[in-house]
Amino acid sequence: MNVRAALAEGSGALGGSSPGSPFLDAALLLGLALGLERDRVLAAMPDEVPPAALRSYRAYIGRRCSGEPVAYILGYKEFYGRRYSVDPRVLVPRPDTELLVETALRLLPRPGTSREPRCHDAFTGSGCVGVSIAAERPDVEVSLSDASADALELASANARALLGRALDAREGDVLSAAVGPFDLIVANPPYVTKALTDELLLGGDAEPRMALDGGELGLDLYPDIAAQAYALLSEGGALAVEIGEEQGEAVAAIFRGAGFGDVTVHTDLAGSDRVVAGVKHAVRR
Ligand code: GLN
């Protein structure tokens, strides 16, 4: 069987298991089986797929059909221009979350305007948000935390691999492990409703429940995040969190209730509310 036929077979089998991207997923998985990057796979359409590679490829397609994220099968996911190791210890980084990084980068004090700015990334998971900020702004001291020791191990490995140095990483729920004061706190907490989480996990998604399940309305974590962040931020410091697309108003209200000013809701590339940010005491920079 040649590459073209293998891709047709794989993307046909994936169909509904890879909404929107069965062909892309098939090309990534065939690339994994052949030891080729995706563009090389597409350039090799007429070539024969060796039998051993075809067997591996069909096994990968089978795993994907059972709901396993492609990123777990590949062992990595691209985020904000860098490649993160991922496995079932952590949520797979989503493209939507790049908006959290962009918002965070805008909220940080400009380089050279103050002492070394400090930023904390809570619920860090793979580390993708905190590591992206540290990579884009080497002058900022970034720390990470997560309630999962397993996730922190992977986040620390990603920090070392992508930054060439370790970031301070501590185990703790919400912001309990963070040692302030900070100029910026970011978080992508679990915010999927419990009912939808149940549905995703039953559908074969192997991501950790604790990275998805935000309780009945998905809003369980935000009051603690806002209150604890307020206490840990310096005057003029900011909090930015990722949210579900229907949670903008509710989370903005939680921020205001915790004392934040200049509360803004930001939309992602699909036009959905995705990030809420607020400033302590609304001091303008
Ligand atoms: N955006 C993710 C999803 O829709 C959820 C991430 C999260 O809960 N932080 O699956």
Tab-separated table of C-alpha atoms and ligand atoms in Angstrom:
chain	number	residue	atom	x	y	z
A	1	MET	CA	0.000	0.000	0.000
A	2	ASN	CA	1.376	3.453	-0.829
A	3	VAL	CA	1.270	6.582	1.315
A	4	ARG	CA	-1.698	8.043	-0.562
A	5	ALA	CA	-3.803	4.905	-0.044
A	6	ALA	CA	-2.751	4.617	3.606
A	7	LEU	CA	-3.810	8.218	4.242
A	8	ALA	CA	-7.158	7.611	2.543
A	9	GLU	CA	-7.721	4.456	4.604
A	10	GLY	CA	-6.709	6.136	7.883
A	11	SER	CA	-8.654	9.364	7.431
A	12	GLY	CA	-11.699	7.337	6.343
A	13	ALA	CA	-11.475	5.188	9.481
A	14	LEU	CA	-11.021	8.266	11.691
A	15	GLY	CA	-13.988	10.169	10.263
A	16	GLY	CA	-16.002	11.338	13.257
A	17	SER	CA	-13.263	10.454	15.783
A	18	SER	CA	-11.193	13.390	14.549
A	19	PRO	CA	-13.753	16.109	14.003
A	20	GLY	CA	-12.434	18.640	11.533
A	21	SER	CA	-9.055	17.059	10.967
A	22	PRO	CA	-9.121	13.339	10.032
A	23	PHE	CA	-6.644	13.842	7.174
A	24	LEU	CA	-4.244	15.908	9.281
A	25	ASP	CA	-4.401	13.361	12.106
A	26	ALA	CA	-3.814	10.492	9.670
A	27	ALA	CA	-0.789	12.304	8.196
A	28	LEU	CA	0.680	12.936	11.665
A	29	LEU	CA	0.192	9.288	12.679
A	30	LEU	CA	1.603	7.943	9.408
A	31	GLY	CA	4.564	10.291	9.907
A	32	LEU	CA	5.071	8.784	13.361
A	33	ALA	CA	5.011	5.258	11.908
A	34	LEU	CA	7.442	6.224	9.122
A	35	GLY	CA	9.690	8.480	11.214
A	36	LEU	CA	8.874	11.481	8.996
A	37	GLU	CA	7.579	14.987	9.648
A	38	ARG	CA	4.101	15.658	8.284
A	39	ASP	CA	5.182	17.651	5.181
A	40	ARG	CA	7.569	14.838	4.236
A	41	VAL	CA	4.647	12.407	4.429
A	42	LEU	CA	2.615	14.569	2.047
A	43	ALA	CA	5.598	14.765	-0.322
A	44	ALA	CA	5.872	10.953	-0.335
A	45	MET	CA	2.376	10.091	-1.664
A	46	PRO	CA	3.458	7.496	-4.280
A	47	ASP	CA	5.955	5.708	-1.979
A	48	GLU	CA	5.237	2.266	-0.543
A	49	VAL	CA	4.608	2.061	3.214
A	50	PRO	CA	6.756	-0.797	4.584
A	51	PRO	CA	4.648	-3.531	6.262
A	52	ALA	CA	5.961	-2.882	9.792
A	53	ALA	CA	5.195	0.844	9.503
A	54	LEU	CA	1.730	0.034	8.152
A	55	ARG	CA	1.031	-2.181	11.187
A	56	SER	CA	2.143	0.587	13.610
A	57	TYR	CA	0.106	3.150	11.692
A	58	ARG	CA	-3.057	1.041	11.859
A	59	ALA	CA	-2.534	0.559	15.601
A	60	TYR	CA	-2.206	4.356	16.060
A	61	ILE	CA	-5.360	4.924	13.996
A	62	GLY	CA	-7.146	2.401	16.239
A	63	ARG	CA	-6.060	4.261	19.384
A	64	ARG	CA	-7.252	7.552	17.931
A	65	CYS	CA	-10.600	5.942	17.011
A	66	SER	CA	-10.975	4.971	20.679
A	67	GLY	CA	-10.747	8.646	21.633
A	68	GLU	CA	-7.085	8.976	22.607
A	69	PRO	CA	-5.789	12.462	21.706
A	70	VAL	CA	-3.322	12.467	18.780
A	71	ALA	CA	-0.901	14.404	20.981
A	72	TYR	CA	-0.636	11.494	23.443
A	73	ILE	CA	0.067	9.063	20.615
A	74	LEU	CA	2.728	11.382	19.183
A	75	GLY	CA	4.026	12.314	22.655
A	76	TYR	CA	4.107	16.027	21.890
A	77	LYS	CA	2.011	19.065	21.014
A	78	GLU	CA	3.026	22.369	19.463
A	79	PHE	CA	2.040	25.440	21.485
A	80	TYR	CA	3.009	29.079	20.881
A	81	GLY	CA	5.706	27.973	18.457
A	82	ARG	CA	7.338	25.368	20.714
A	83	ARG	CA	7.035	21.614	21.050
A	84	TYR	CA	5.882	20.344	24.477
A	85	SER	CA	6.113	16.745	25.651
A	86	VAL	CA	2.640	15.573	26.685
A	87	ASP	CA	1.211	12.347	28.093
A	88	PRO	CA	-1.895	11.331	30.080
A	89	ARG	CA	-0.542	13.112	33.185
A	90	VAL	CA	-1.549	16.472	31.648
A	91	LEU	CA	-4.183	18.233	29.566
A	92	VAL	CA	-3.160	18.560	25.913
A	93	PRO	CA	-2.350	22.255	25.235
A	94	ARG	CA	-5.119	23.885	23.147
A	95	PRO	CA	-4.537	26.565	20.501
A	96	ASP	CA	-7.172	28.696	22.313
A	97	THR	CA	-4.833	28.941	25.287
A	98	GLU	CA	-2.345	30.948	23.211
A	99	LEU	CA	-4.699	33.888	23.903
A	100	LEU	CA	-3.899	33.528	27.611
A	101	VAL	CA	-0.182	33.833	26.797
A	102	GLU	CA	-0.775	36.871	24.556
A	103	THR	CA	-2.895	38.569	27.209
A	104	ALA	CA	-0.281	37.792	29.864
A	105	LEU	CA	2.525	39.253	27.738
A	106	ARG	CA	0.541	42.495	27.352
A	107	LEU	CA	-0.110	42.734	31.101
A	108	LEU	CA	3.514	42.312	32.198
A	109	PRO	CA	5.487	45.445	33.062
A	110	ARG	CA	7.665	46.515	30.098
A	111	PRO	CA	11.235	45.197	30.215
A	112	GLY	CA	13.561	47.443	32.160
A	113	THR	CA	10.797	49.495	33.841
A	114	SER	CA	11.072	47.940	37.289
A	115	ARG	CA	12.954	45.346	39.312
A	116	GLU	CA	12.739	41.840	37.792
A	117	PRO	CA	9.007	41.247	37.218
A	118	ARG	CA	7.540	38.101	38.812
A	119	CYS	CA	4.870	35.888	37.281
A	120	HIS	CA	3.166	32.733	38.566
A	121	ASP	CA	1.401	30.106	36.440
A	122	ALA	CA	-1.076	28.045	38.503
A	123	PHE	CA	-2.698	24.821	37.202
A	124	THR	CA	0.331	24.665	34.936
A	125	GLY	CA	-0.212	21.107	33.607
A	126	SER	CA	2.311	20.603	30.786
A	127	GLY	CA	3.806	23.989	31.708
A	128	CYS	CA	2.864	25.460	28.346
A	129	VAL	CA	1.615	28.849	29.601
A	130	GLY	CA	4.386	29.576	32.109
A	131	VAL	CA	7.158	28.238	29.883
A	132	SER	CA	5.911	30.314	26.913
A	133	ILE	CA	5.958	33.457	29.085
A	134	ALA	CA	9.449	32.640	30.386
A	135	ALA	CA	10.682	32.011	26.843
A	136	GLU	CA	9.197	35.229	25.453
A	137	ARG	CA	10.302	37.342	28.422
A	138	PRO	CA	13.597	36.043	29.795
A	139	ASP	CA	13.728	39.053	32.162
A	140	VAL	CA	10.651	37.759	34.058
A	141	GLU	CA	11.007	35.368	36.998
A	142	VAL	CA	8.364	32.690	36.325
A	143	SER	CA	7.186	30.070	38.830
A	144	LEU	CA	4.789	27.167	38.279
A	145	SER	CA	2.383	25.181	40.444
A	146	ASP	CA	-0.069	22.334	40.079
A	147	ALA	CA	-2.016	20.100	42.468
A	148	SER	CA	-0.658	17.094	40.547
A	149	ALA	CA	2.942	16.067	41.299
A	150	ASP	CA	2.864	14.028	38.092
A	151	ALA	CA	1.985	17.072	36.006
A	152	LEU	CA	4.707	19.134	37.700
A	153	GLU	CA	7.306	16.556	36.754
A	154	LEU	CA	6.380	16.923	33.101
A	155	ALA	CA	6.136	20.729	33.341
A	156	SER	CA	9.634	20.846	34.839
A	157	ALA	CA	10.989	18.603	32.092
A	158	ASN	CA	9.404	20.869	29.464
A	159	ALA	CA	10.909	23.949	31.128
A	160	ARG	CA	14.398	22.406	31.113
A	161	ALA	CA	14.071	21.204	27.514
A	162	LEU	CA	12.689	24.451	26.091
A	163	LEU	CA	14.381	27.072	28.266
A	164	GLY	CA	17.614	25.271	29.031
A	165	ARG	CA	17.034	25.982	32.737
A	166	ALA	CA	14.680	24.955	35.537
A	167	LEU	CA	11.708	27.017	36.703
A	168	ASP	CA	10.610	27.056	40.335
A	169	ALA	CA	7.811	24.440	40.392
A	170	ARG	CA	5.763	23.624	43.511
A	171	GLU	CA	2.968	21.210	44.257
A	172	GLY	CA	-0.205	22.770	45.655
A	173	ASP	CA	-3.893	23.351	45.036
A	174	VAL	CA	-5.019	26.638	43.431
A	175	LEU	CA	-2.402	29.197	44.577
A	176	SER	CA	-1.476	27.607	47.921
A	177	ALA	CA	2.094	26.855	46.784
A	178	ALA	CA	2.783	30.267	45.245
A	179	VAL	CA	5.084	32.637	47.129
A	180	GLY	CA	4.270	36.263	46.245
A	181	PRO	CA	4.299	39.093	45.604
A	182	PHE	CA	3.706	38.807	41.857
A	183	ASP	CA	3.202	41.308	39.050
A	184	LEU	CA	1.139	38.769	37.139
A	185	ILE	CA	-0.706	35.528	37.911
A	186	VAL	CA	-2.040	33.327	35.122
A	187	ALA	CA	-4.174	30.199	35.312
A	188	ASN	CA	-5.890	27.786	32.971
A	189	PRO	CA	-7.926	25.934	35.608
A	190	PRO	CA	-10.388	23.092	34.971
A	191	TYR	CA	-13.599	24.794	33.796
A	192	VAL	CA	-15.524	22.150	31.863
A	193	THR	CA	-18.875	21.265	33.483
A	194	LYS	CA	-18.955	17.975	35.364
A	195	ALA	CA	-21.591	16.606	32.960
A	196	LEU	CA	-19.487	17.411	29.876
A	197	THR	CA	-16.356	16.019	31.545
A	198	ASP	CA	-18.202	12.745	32.198
A	199	GLU	CA	-19.216	12.659	28.531
A	200	LEU	CA	-15.650	13.360	27.285
A	201	LEU	CA	-14.112	10.675	29.508
A	202	LEU	CA	-16.757	8.115	28.564
A	203	GLY	CA	-15.980	8.932	24.913
A	204	GLY	CA	-12.404	7.697	25.506
A	205	ASP	CA	-10.615	11.008	26.156
A	206	ALA	CA	-7.739	9.953	28.407
A	207	GLU	CA	-7.032	13.427	29.808
A	208	PRO	CA	-6.960	13.802	33.621
A	209	ARG	CA	-10.387	14.559	35.135
A	210	MET	CA	-8.731	17.050	37.477
A	211	ALA	CA	-7.575	19.080	34.457
A	212	LEU	CA	-11.090	19.341	33.008
A	213	ASP	CA	-13.805	19.081	35.674
A	214	GLY	CA	-14.769	22.490	37.079
A	215	GLY	CA	-17.886	21.292	38.891
A	216	GLU	CA	-21.552	21.605	38.042
A	217	LEU	CA	-21.226	24.913	36.148
A	218	GLY	CA	-17.490	24.662	35.534
A	219	LEU	CA	-16.991	27.699	37.757
A	220	ASP	CA	-15.905	26.025	41.026
A	221	LEU	CA	-12.271	27.169	41.033
A	222	TYR	CA	-12.595	30.851	40.070
A	223	PRO	CA	-13.649	32.299	43.466
A	224	ASP	CA	-10.586	30.776	45.195
A	225	ILE	CA	-8.290	31.763	42.329
A	226	ALA	CA	-9.496	35.393	42.424
A	227	ALA	CA	-9.317	35.713	46.227
A	228	GLN	CA	-5.910	34.033	46.566
A	229	ALA	CA	-4.457	35.908	43.582
A	230	TYR	CA	-5.607	39.242	44.987
A	231	ALA	CA	-3.679	38.523	48.183
A	232	LEU	CA	-0.524	37.497	46.288
A	233	LEU	CA	-0.360	40.344	43.737
A	234	SER	CA	1.520	43.599	44.186
A	235	GLU	CA	-0.383	46.836	43.802
A	236	GLY	CA	-1.022	47.239	40.052
A	237	GLY	CA	-0.463	43.525	39.439
A	238	ALA	CA	-2.803	41.545	37.185
A	239	LEU	CA	-4.621	38.229	37.099
A	240	ALA	CA	-5.517	36.536	33.781
A	241	VAL	CA	-7.429	33.261	33.551
A	242	GLU	CA	-8.765	31.086	30.777
A	243	ILE	CA	-12.534	30.477	30.806
A	244	GLY	CA	-15.183	28.505	28.960
A	245	GLU	CA	-16.977	30.439	26.251
A	246	GLU	CA	-20.127	30.947	28.321
A	247	GLN	CA	-18.354	31.968	31.513
A	248	GLY	CA	-17.184	35.533	30.690
A	249	GLU	CA	-19.818	37.436	32.652
A	250	ALA	CA	-19.782	35.100	35.636
A	251	VAL	CA	-15.989	35.139	35.969
A	252	ALA	CA	-15.808	38.916	35.444
A	253	ALA	CA	-18.300	39.287	38.321
A	254	ILE	CA	-16.183	36.986	40.518
A	255	PHE	CA	-13.101	39.124	39.728
A	256	ARG	CA	-14.926	42.356	40.654
A	257	GLY	CA	-16.247	40.748	43.826
A	258	ALA	CA	-12.686	39.879	44.834
A	259	GLY	CA	-11.632	43.536	44.415
A	260	PHE	CA	-10.187	43.566	40.892
A	261	GLY	CA	-10.641	46.605	38.645
A	262	ASP	CA	-10.182	47.095	34.881
A	263	VAL	CA	-11.822	43.708	34.361
A	264	THR	CA	-11.806	42.713	30.678
A	265	VAL	CA	-13.049	39.704	28.710
A	266	HIS	CA	-10.987	38.681	25.657
A	267	THR	CA	-12.147	36.631	22.672
A	268	ASP	CA	-10.195	33.889	20.909
A	269	LEU	CA	-9.729	33.426	17.157
A	270	ALA	CA	-13.123	31.702	16.921
A	271	GLY	CA	-14.738	34.812	18.462
A	272	SER	CA	-15.546	33.048	21.764
A	273	ASP	CA	-14.923	34.560	25.200
A	274	ARG	CA	-11.770	32.796	26.375
A	275	VAL	CA	-9.812	34.941	28.842
A	276	VAL	CA	-10.764	37.231	31.738
A	277	ALA	CA	-8.196	39.667	33.144
A	278	GLY	CA	-8.274	42.147	36.021
A	279	VAL	CA	-5.913	44.508	37.817
A	280	LYS	CA	-5.457	44.843	41.569
A	281	HIS	CA	-6.603	48.313	42.646
A	282	ALA	CA	-6.919	49.259	38.968
A	283	VAL	CA	-3.627	51.151	39.028
A	284	ARG	CA	-2.891	51.955	35.397
A	285	ARG	CA	0.539	51.455	33.907
B	1	GLN	N1	-10.460	24.002	26.660
B	1	GLN	C1	-10.502	22.697	27.209
B	1	GLN	C2	-11.620	21.882	26.584
B	1	GLN	O1	-12.545	22.464	26.070
B	1	GLN	C3	-10.704	22.734	28.702
B	1	GLN	C4	-9.532	23.227	29.398
B	1	GLN	C5	-9.785	23.496	30.829
B	1	GLN	O2	-10.726	23.030	31.486
B	1	GLN	N2	-8.944	24.278	31.341
B	1	GLN	O3	-11.576	20.668	26.596
